[in-house]
Amino acid sequence: MVILINKNSLENNTKKNVIIILIDGGRVDFASKSSVFNKLKDNFISFENSITYAPYTTAAMHAVLSGCYGNRTGVNSYWNVFKFKNNQFLTLADYLNENNYYTFADGHTELIIPKFGFDEFNIHDEQKTDLIKWHSELLEKMKKIHNNGKNFFLYLHYSKIHTGISNEVLKVFDNFSKDYFDNNELNFNRYSKLFHNAEIYLDSVMNKISELDLLKNSIILVLSDHGISIGEKVGERAYGAFCYDYTLKTFAYLYNSDILPATIQSQVRHIDYMPTILEMLKIPINTSFEKLDGKSLMSIINGINQPENFAFSETGNPLNENAPPKTPNTKSIRNSSWKLIHNEYNDTKELYNLENDPNEEKNIIGKNPEIEMKLTKELLEHTEN
Ligand SMILES: [Zn+2]
C-alpha cells in the first residue's frame, strides 16, 4: 500500500532540516476527529497506533529523543529528570549537532526534553506567550539560517493543553475527587476547548512552514507525548498515574517530501521515530554508544510487512500521595491485541483484550494463562536491564 517514490532523489539529496512539533497532552481520539489533524494525512505518514513510553512529558520525551526507554537512559521518573546518561546514550539533537545542524528547542520548562546537543534552549512563559506568533518567528529565524547554507533542527513544544489542565484540573482536584469524576461532560468540554486551541495553533504553524517553503527540504514530526484523562478511571484525574490507553496511545504524523503519505495501522512506539529520522537522513547510529530500543520504521513505511514490536511503558502512581514515587511502580507491555499491566505497589496484574475492549474496562487476568505468561516474560525482559 505504501510506496517509496523517487529513490534517486532520496539518494542524491543533501540533508533535510528537522522540525518536531509536540502537542503536549494531545489525545489521539480527538486528533482522529479533527479536520486540522486529518488534513495532515494528505501529505504525512499517519501512525494511528503509536505508544508512548511514559504517560507524562519528561520521561516520554527523553525516550522519543533518545530512541530508548527511560529505565535504560536514567530518566524513568519525575525525580530523575537530570539523570540522563549522555555518556552512554545520544539524543537526536546530539546527532544533528554533530552533523553541523543548528539546533534550537523551545518549551515551557527545561525539564521536558534532554538539553544535550541544543545550541539554544529557550523557555517560554506558558501562561502568557502567544505560541502561534512566537513559533512563527522561530520558523522565520530558522529559514534565514537555512538560507545561509546551514541545516536546522527546531523543536517546538505546544504547552497550552498542559497549562489549561494544570490550571483547571491538577490544581483544583486530586486523583480521587468526586466532583471531578462525576462530571465527565464538563471534563470533556474543558478538554475540547483546549484541544481546539491546539488545532488553531497547528493549522497556523503548518501554514507558516508552507509559506516559508520549508516543506520540500524538511522532515516534520507532529506528535503528542501522552493523552490526558477526561475522567475515565478514578485514581487518575489527568495523566501519569496509570498505564491505560487514553494516555499511552497517542498520535504521530511524519512528513518527508520524498515519501508518499500513508496510514499505518500497526502498533509502533514513540522510541521508533528517532532511528527513523536518522535513517531518512542517512546518519549512521554510533555503535560506541548503547544500543537503541527503538527500530527504524522505514520498512513499515515502505510497505514491507514487519512483525510488530512490543511496546513497554511505565509510570509512578502517586496513589494517595501528592508526589509520585522515586521509581516507577506501574508497568505495562502491549501489542495491538493485548495489554498486561503490573501494579508493583500491590503486586496485582491486569490483562486486557484491546481488540474487544479498547477502553480497558474488563480485566481478564487469570483467564488467558498462555497470553499472560508470554506478556509476563516480555515485561520481565523489558524491566531487567
Ligand atoms: Zn505532557
XYZ file of C-alpha atoms and ligand atoms in Angstrom:
386
model
C 0.000 0.000 0.000
C 2.850 2.371 0.785
C 5.260 3.182 -1.984
C 8.536 4.950 -1.704
C 8.800 7.284 -4.643
C 11.770 8.553 -6.486
C 14.594 6.599 -4.877
C 17.161 8.570 -6.833
C 16.177 11.869 -5.324
C 16.497 10.321 -1.855
C 19.981 9.128 -2.601
C 21.156 12.384 -4.079
C 19.580 14.917 -1.786
C 21.522 16.954 0.699
C 20.399 16.699 4.312
C 16.966 17.919 5.286
C 16.051 20.093 8.231
C 14.134 18.506 11.098
C 11.099 20.124 12.734
C 9.350 18.475 15.683
C 6.011 19.882 16.806
C 4.936 18.420 20.112
C 1.294 18.799 21.083
C 1.653 18.210 24.813
C -1.272 16.192 26.142
C -2.949 15.718 22.750
C -5.460 12.856 22.730
C -5.496 10.527 19.731
C -9.309 10.200 19.684
C -9.654 13.977 19.431
C -6.996 14.135 16.699
C -8.752 11.418 14.716
C -11.947 13.507 14.622
C -10.202 16.790 13.878
C -10.257 18.271 10.387
C -6.944 20.034 11.052
C -5.183 16.828 12.096
C -6.872 14.822 9.357
C -5.649 17.343 6.809
C -2.095 16.309 7.713
C -2.872 12.889 6.260
C -2.868 14.375 2.740
C 0.896 14.739 2.993
C 2.093 12.930 6.117
C 2.512 9.321 7.142
C -0.053 8.921 9.888
C 0.671 6.469 12.709
C -2.676 5.567 14.214
C -1.360 3.313 16.951
C 1.756 4.882 18.426
C 2.586 4.059 22.023
C 4.468 6.390 24.338
C 6.954 5.108 26.920
C 5.554 7.202 29.755
C 2.228 8.997 30.324
C 3.952 12.278 31.280
C 6.131 14.679 29.314
C 9.582 14.324 30.827
C 10.102 10.579 30.549
C 8.058 10.381 27.335
C 10.137 12.997 25.518
C 13.518 11.793 26.754
C 12.527 8.417 25.259
C 11.375 9.985 21.968
C 14.571 11.968 21.517
C 16.950 9.180 22.576
C 15.124 6.267 20.924
C 15.477 4.415 24.225
C 13.347 3.516 27.219
C 13.913 5.577 30.359
C 14.739 2.588 32.518
C 17.962 2.379 30.475
C 18.757 6.076 29.945
C 18.118 7.025 33.577
C 15.038 9.230 33.006
C 12.246 6.981 34.257
C 10.640 9.318 36.786
C 9.995 12.990 37.546
C 12.742 12.692 40.139
C 15.360 11.609 37.589
C 14.994 14.408 35.039
C 18.659 15.308 35.222
C 19.971 11.745 35.279
C 20.058 11.155 31.530
C 23.186 9.091 30.841
C 24.533 11.128 27.969
C 27.879 9.307 28.102
C 26.009 6.135 27.065
C 23.039 7.461 25.080
C 22.951 10.099 22.364
C 19.924 12.223 21.551
C 18.607 13.265 18.165
C 19.945 16.764 18.899
C 23.402 15.270 19.624
C 23.402 13.523 16.251
C 22.180 16.560 14.347
C 24.551 18.884 16.154
C 27.440 16.614 15.209
C 26.226 16.817 11.622
C 26.539 20.576 11.709
C 22.860 21.395 12.234
C 21.829 24.492 14.123
C 19.710 23.061 16.950
C 17.008 25.041 18.742
C 14.412 23.941 21.306
C 11.508 25.939 22.679
C 9.384 24.734 25.587
C 7.742 25.821 28.825
C 10.351 24.336 31.208
C 13.838 22.952 30.951
C 12.588 19.618 32.303
C 10.705 18.456 29.232
C 13.464 17.227 26.938
C 17.187 16.484 27.238
C 19.148 19.702 26.656
C 22.155 17.861 25.264
C 23.070 18.848 21.735
C 20.976 22.020 21.592
C 22.714 25.237 20.576
C 19.805 27.175 22.040
C 17.170 26.101 24.547
C 14.505 28.726 25.105
C 11.882 28.692 27.856
C 8.599 30.417 27.004
C 6.121 31.694 29.588
C 3.389 29.072 29.370
C 0.717 31.404 30.781
C 1.482 34.432 28.626
C 3.317 33.602 25.404
C 1.345 33.664 22.156
C 2.786 30.451 20.756
C 1.443 30.946 17.234
C 3.277 34.242 16.973
C 6.414 33.108 18.794
C 6.821 29.816 16.942
C 6.186 31.559 13.623
C 9.037 33.910 14.465
C 11.270 30.964 15.284
C 10.427 29.368 11.939
C 11.390 32.620 10.203
C 14.670 32.639 12.106
C 15.345 29.033 11.023
C 14.509 29.888 7.447
C 17.252 32.531 7.488
C 19.712 30.014 8.911
C 18.764 27.584 6.158
C 19.155 30.293 3.513
C 22.668 30.869 4.812
C 23.520 27.285 3.964
C 23.068 25.573 7.325
C 20.583 22.872 8.233
C 18.476 23.297 11.363
C 16.671 21.189 13.926
C 13.752 23.009 15.544
C 11.824 21.531 18.471
C 8.533 23.335 19.176
C 6.552 22.469 22.292
C 2.869 23.438 22.271
C 2.283 23.630 26.016
C -1.211 25.126 26.249
C -3.272 21.951 26.740
C -0.936 21.059 29.579
C -1.223 24.580 31.024
C -5.036 24.535 30.854
C -5.219 21.124 32.533
C -2.703 22.228 35.125
C -4.720 25.375 35.969
C -8.205 23.859 35.778
C -7.712 20.230 36.864
C -4.376 19.483 38.544
C -4.560 22.488 40.864
C -8.271 22.078 41.599
C -8.870 18.339 42.058
C -6.985 15.318 43.337
C -6.884 11.855 41.768
C -9.981 10.782 43.708
C -12.125 13.959 43.699
C -15.772 13.013 43.379
C -16.507 16.431 41.855
C -14.191 15.584 39.018
C -15.175 12.006 38.245
C -18.911 12.752 38.500
C -18.678 15.413 35.799
C -17.454 13.743 32.657
C -19.375 16.093 30.406
C -17.660 19.067 31.977
C -14.301 17.283 31.675
C -14.983 16.550 28.014
C -15.955 20.139 27.271
C -12.943 21.532 29.111
C -10.597 19.298 27.167
C -12.391 20.012 23.864
C -11.781 23.721 24.270
C -8.086 23.188 24.971
C -7.758 20.799 22.049
C -9.476 23.240 19.732
C -6.826 25.844 20.524
C -4.169 23.258 19.682
C -5.869 22.800 16.300
C -5.719 26.528 15.607
C -2.050 26.516 16.609
C -1.153 23.521 14.442
C -3.007 24.877 11.437
C -1.231 28.242 11.740
C 2.224 26.731 12.224
C 1.764 24.345 9.293
C 0.666 27.273 7.124
C 3.759 29.159 8.209
C 6.016 26.225 7.320
C 4.399 26.015 3.918
C 4.559 29.776 3.367
C 8.293 29.748 4.175
C 8.716 26.985 1.602
C 10.247 24.652 4.174
C 8.205 21.581 3.230
C 10.402 20.334 0.441
C 13.579 20.365 2.499
C 12.367 19.393 5.971
C 11.373 16.264 7.815
C 8.454 17.123 10.094
C 7.220 15.108 13.051
C 3.962 16.163 14.708
C 3.185 14.127 17.793
C 1.763 14.047 21.277
C 3.753 12.906 24.303
C 0.758 11.384 26.116
C -3.002 11.703 26.327
C -4.989 13.137 29.227
C -7.843 11.628 31.207
C -11.273 13.154 30.893
C -12.464 11.111 33.838
C -12.187 7.552 32.547
C -10.712 5.946 35.657
C -10.944 7.061 39.260
C -7.390 7.443 40.576
C -6.110 9.470 37.621
C -7.543 12.951 37.039
C -5.130 13.838 34.244
C -2.121 11.645 33.456
C 0.922 9.965 34.931
C -0.756 7.592 37.388
C -1.885 4.709 35.173
C -0.850 2.819 32.056
C -4.168 2.890 30.175
C -4.530 3.675 26.508
C -6.252 7.032 26.946
C -2.806 8.316 27.921
C -0.371 5.781 26.386
C -1.807 5.582 22.894
C -1.172 8.859 21.125
C -0.782 10.232 17.633
C 2.177 10.843 15.368
C 2.440 12.196 11.842
C 5.697 12.161 9.913
C 6.436 14.151 6.792
C 9.182 13.795 4.235
C 8.602 15.116 0.721
C 10.386 12.028 -0.698
C 7.828 9.685 0.812
C 4.198 9.284 -0.154
C 1.575 9.807 2.524
C 0.166 6.672 4.137
C -1.765 5.481 7.125
C -0.005 2.935 9.312
C -2.382 0.916 11.465
C 0.083 -1.463 13.085
C 1.465 -0.652 16.510
C 4.655 1.418 16.604
C 6.445 3.010 19.543
C 7.428 6.616 20.182
C 11.014 5.363 20.579
C 10.987 4.369 16.900
C 10.908 7.897 15.438
C 14.463 8.868 16.349
C 16.073 5.959 14.440
C 13.563 6.516 11.593
C 14.583 10.155 11.212
C 18.281 9.222 11.363
C 17.765 6.619 8.654
C 15.925 9.147 6.477
C 18.909 11.468 6.885
C 21.390 8.641 6.299
C 23.082 9.401 9.588
C 24.543 6.158 10.942
C 23.910 5.095 14.543
C 27.055 5.498 16.630
C 27.795 1.949 17.797
C 30.197 3.033 20.518
C 27.105 4.094 22.470
C 24.402 1.827 23.963
C 22.099 0.008 21.575
C 18.781 1.695 20.774
C 15.460 0.226 21.927
C 13.647 1.881 19.025
C 13.741 0.499 15.499
C 13.562 2.477 12.278
C 10.085 2.396 10.743
C 11.358 2.742 7.175
C 10.442 -0.851 6.265
C 6.880 -0.396 7.524
C 6.705 2.956 5.744
C 7.881 1.231 2.550
C 5.076 -1.289 2.866
C 7.203 -4.256 3.909
C 5.362 -6.474 6.367
C 7.132 -6.418 9.719
C 6.464 -8.352 12.897
C 5.076 -5.957 15.488
C 7.355 -4.977 18.371
C 6.083 -4.949 21.934
C 5.623 -1.525 23.491
C 6.784 -1.074 27.062
C 5.543 1.771 29.264
C 5.851 2.671 32.903
C 4.954 5.353 35.407
C 4.897 6.151 39.107
C 1.376 6.049 40.516
C 1.266 8.550 43.395
C -1.771 6.738 44.914
C -2.764 8.928 47.886
C 0.472 10.903 47.978
C 0.944 14.353 46.496
C 4.048 13.368 44.581
C 4.868 10.260 42.556
C 7.292 7.667 43.943
C 11.002 7.912 43.097
C 10.895 4.832 40.887
C 8.071 3.574 38.645
C 5.554 1.238 40.289
C 3.139 0.661 37.378
C 4.316 -1.042 34.180
C 2.700 -2.285 31.023
C 3.536 -4.275 27.951
C 1.310 -4.333 24.912
C 0.847 -5.281 21.291
C -2.153 -4.441 19.098
C -4.250 -7.176 20.667
C -3.303 -7.445 24.316
C -2.030 -5.462 27.253
C -0.644 -6.647 30.548
C -0.306 -4.156 33.404
C 1.690 -4.900 36.539
C 0.866 -2.719 39.552
C 4.012 -3.327 41.525
C 2.857 -1.329 44.562
C 0.347 -4.029 45.445
C 1.606 -6.762 43.120
C -1.601 -7.045 41.105
C -1.870 -7.597 37.389
C -4.426 -6.628 34.771
C -4.948 -8.165 31.348
C -6.976 -6.520 28.594
C -8.046 -7.711 25.191
C -7.539 -4.441 23.337
C -9.389 -5.586 20.243
C -12.652 -6.349 22.059
C -12.194 -3.944 24.905
C -10.244 -0.863 23.750
C -11.341 1.143 26.798
C -9.795 -1.463 29.129
C -12.915 -1.919 31.206
C -12.819 -5.684 31.613
C -9.771 -7.014 33.431
C -9.486 -10.666 32.392
C -6.421 -11.583 34.396
C -6.347 -15.321 35.174
C -8.469 -16.203 32.132
C -5.804 -16.469 29.440
C -2.793 -18.153 31.055
C -0.871 -18.553 27.793
C -1.098 -14.893 26.770
C -0.431 -13.847 30.316
C 2.721 -15.944 30.508
C 4.015 -14.618 27.202
C 3.390 -10.983 28.185
C 4.822 -11.506 31.683
C 8.017 -12.849 30.128
C 8.167 -9.899 27.717
C 7.602 -7.410 30.536
C 10.385 -9.014 32.562
C 12.766 -8.776 29.616
C 11.977 -5.078 29.327
C 12.496 -4.369 33.017
C 15.614 -6.456 33.711
C 18.150 -4.009 32.407
Zn 2.938 16.390 28.653
